[in-house]
Short mmCIF file of C-alpha atoms in Angstrom, two decimals:
data_model
loop_
_atom_site.label_atom_id
_atom_site.label_comp_id
_atom_site.label_asym_id
_atom_site.label_seq_id
_atom_site.Cartn_x
_atom_site.Cartn_y
_atom_site.Cartn_z
CA GLN A 1 -12.54 -31.77 10.76
CA VAL A 2 -9.17 -32.03 8.58
CA GLN A 3 -7.75 -34.40 5.99
CA LEU A 4 -4.52 -35.01 5.89
CA VAL A 5 -2.58 -36.91 2.50
CA GLU A 6 1.14 -37.87 3.00
CA SER A 7 3.65 -37.76 -0.11
CA GLY A 8 6.90 -38.40 -1.13
CA GLY A 9 7.75 -41.46 0.02
CA GLY A 10 9.99 -44.20 -1.72
CA LEU A 11 12.80 -46.53 -2.09
CA VAL A 12 16.41 -44.88 -1.47
CA GLN A 13 20.23 -46.23 -0.38
CA ALA A 14 21.72 -45.55 2.85
CA GLY A 15 22.84 -42.23 2.97
CA GLY A 16 20.79 -40.84 0.82
CA SER A 17 17.71 -37.78 1.04
CA LEU A 18 14.15 -37.97 0.87
CA ARG A 19 11.43 -35.39 1.53
CA LEU A 20 8.05 -36.25 2.67
CA SER A 21 5.06 -33.74 2.55
CA CYS A 22 1.76 -33.56 4.13
CA ALA A 23 -1.04 -31.60 2.59
CA ALA A 24 -4.08 -30.75 5.02
CA SER A 25 -7.62 -29.30 4.21
CA GLY A 26 -10.82 -29.16 5.84
CA ARG A 27 -10.77 -27.33 9.34
CA THR A 28 -7.07 -26.28 8.81
CA PHE A 29 -7.51 -23.16 10.80
CA SER A 30 -7.94 -25.28 14.17
CA ILE A 31 -4.60 -26.61 13.85
CA TYR A 32 -2.00 -25.85 16.39
CA ALA A 33 0.52 -28.43 15.55
CA MET A 34 1.55 -31.05 13.37
CA GLY A 35 3.89 -34.00 13.71
CA TRP A 36 5.34 -36.81 11.89
CA PHE A 37 5.04 -40.12 13.14
CA ARG A 38 6.78 -43.84 12.12
CA GLN A 39 5.79 -47.13 12.52
CA ALA A 40 7.96 -50.36 11.39
CA PRO A 41 5.90 -54.06 11.00
CA GLY A 42 5.87 -55.52 14.38
CA LYS A 43 6.89 -52.12 16.28
CA GLU A 44 5.09 -49.41 17.98
CA ARG A 45 4.41 -46.45 16.02
CA GLU A 46 6.70 -43.80 17.20
CA PHE A 47 7.24 -39.81 17.28
CA VAL A 48 9.76 -38.63 14.58
CA ALA A 49 9.33 -34.88 14.83
CA ALA A 50 6.86 -31.77 15.41
CA ILE A 51 6.75 -28.61 15.03
CA SER A 52 3.79 -25.62 16.59
CA TRP A 53 2.01 -24.18 13.66
CA SER A 54 2.20 -20.37 14.49
CA GLY A 55 5.30 -19.80 15.98
CA GLY A 56 7.29 -22.52 13.86
CA SER A 57 8.85 -24.20 17.10
CA THR A 58 10.25 -27.97 16.34
CA SER A 59 11.15 -30.89 18.39
CA TYR A 60 12.89 -33.72 17.19
CA ALA A 61 13.45 -37.73 18.21
CA ASP A 62 16.93 -38.34 19.34
CA SER A 63 17.12 -40.81 16.86
CA VAL A 64 16.42 -38.23 14.06
CA LYS A 65 18.18 -35.27 15.24
CA GLY A 66 20.60 -33.68 13.14
CA ARG A 67 19.38 -35.68 10.02
CA PHE A 68 16.12 -34.69 9.73
CA THR A 69 14.18 -31.29 9.69
CA ILE A 70 10.58 -30.62 9.64
CA SER A 71 8.99 -27.39 8.81
CA ARG A 72 5.83 -25.81 7.25
CA ASP A 73 4.10 -23.42 5.27
CA ASN A 74 1.40 -22.08 6.63
CA ALA A 75 -0.11 -20.36 3.26
CA LYS A 76 -0.16 -23.91 1.74
CA ASN A 77 -1.45 -25.63 4.81
CA THR A 78 1.61 -28.30 4.23
CA VAL A 79 4.16 -29.62 6.74
CA TYR A 80 7.48 -31.27 5.23
CA LEU A 81 10.04 -33.59 6.50
CA GLN A 82 13.43 -33.43 4.92
CA MET A 83 15.22 -36.66 5.40
CA ASN A 84 19.20 -36.68 5.07
CA SER A 85 21.46 -39.36 5.82
CA LEU A 86 19.04 -42.33 5.68
CA LYS A 87 19.61 -45.20 7.59
CA PRO A 88 18.26 -48.77 7.02
CA GLU A 89 16.57 -48.25 10.68
CA ASP A 90 14.44 -45.31 9.38
CA THR A 91 12.75 -47.79 7.09
CA ALA A 92 9.01 -47.31 8.28
CA VAL A 93 5.60 -46.07 7.20
CA TYR A 94 5.87 -42.45 8.20
CA TYR A 95 2.26 -40.84 8.95
CA CYS A 96 1.47 -37.23 9.12
CA ALA A 97 -0.74 -36.02 12.30
CA ALA A 98 -2.48 -32.62 13.10
CA ASP A 99 -3.00 -31.65 16.82
CA GLU A 100 -5.72 -29.03 17.89
CA GLU A 101 -5.21 -28.44 21.22
CA SER A 102 -1.35 -28.82 21.80
CA TYR A 103 2.55 -29.27 20.49
CA SER A 104 3.49 -32.72 21.61
CA ARG A 105 5.39 -35.92 21.24
CA ASN A 106 2.78 -38.26 22.29
CA GLY A 107 0.61 -39.32 19.11
CA ARG A 108 -2.31 -39.76 21.39
CA ALA A 109 -2.63 -36.41 21.61
CA TYR A 110 -3.16 -35.99 17.93
CA ASP A 111 -6.69 -35.67 16.46
CA TYR A 112 -6.13 -36.39 12.85
CA TRP A 113 -4.08 -38.65 11.08
CA GLY A 114 -2.97 -39.43 7.17
CA ARG A 115 -2.87 -42.91 5.99
CA GLY A 116 0.74 -42.79 5.83
CA THR A 117 3.60 -43.09 2.98
CA GLN A 118 6.58 -46.28 2.91
CA VAL A 119 10.10 -45.27 3.00
CA THR A 120 12.27 -47.81 2.79
CA VAL A 121 16.20 -47.38 3.29
CA SER A 122 18.40 -50.55 1.77
CA SER A 123 21.73 -51.01 2.69
#
């Protein structure tokens, strides 16, 4: 199994920046891709960004494209989400996820999930 722990969440003003980290442990050799998802109260969990573990290919939701950057450090088994030009609508709990089989935008494809980290953007 894989364990994921997110960190880096917090409170920032609109227009500010924040970097989230997700450290993976356990069967990390089995990871094919990792992704970030977010969920606001009363709303469905939505895809934010994903990265393939070997090649580093990336995919972004339209709502964050150009503002967020996903990256990974394979040696550290860690994935990052650099968030710039933050907006109040980015406020949510952000979850890190790992997929053993595919590189996907669909949360149902992911096998492991972290517990989440809160990001709050004030206006």
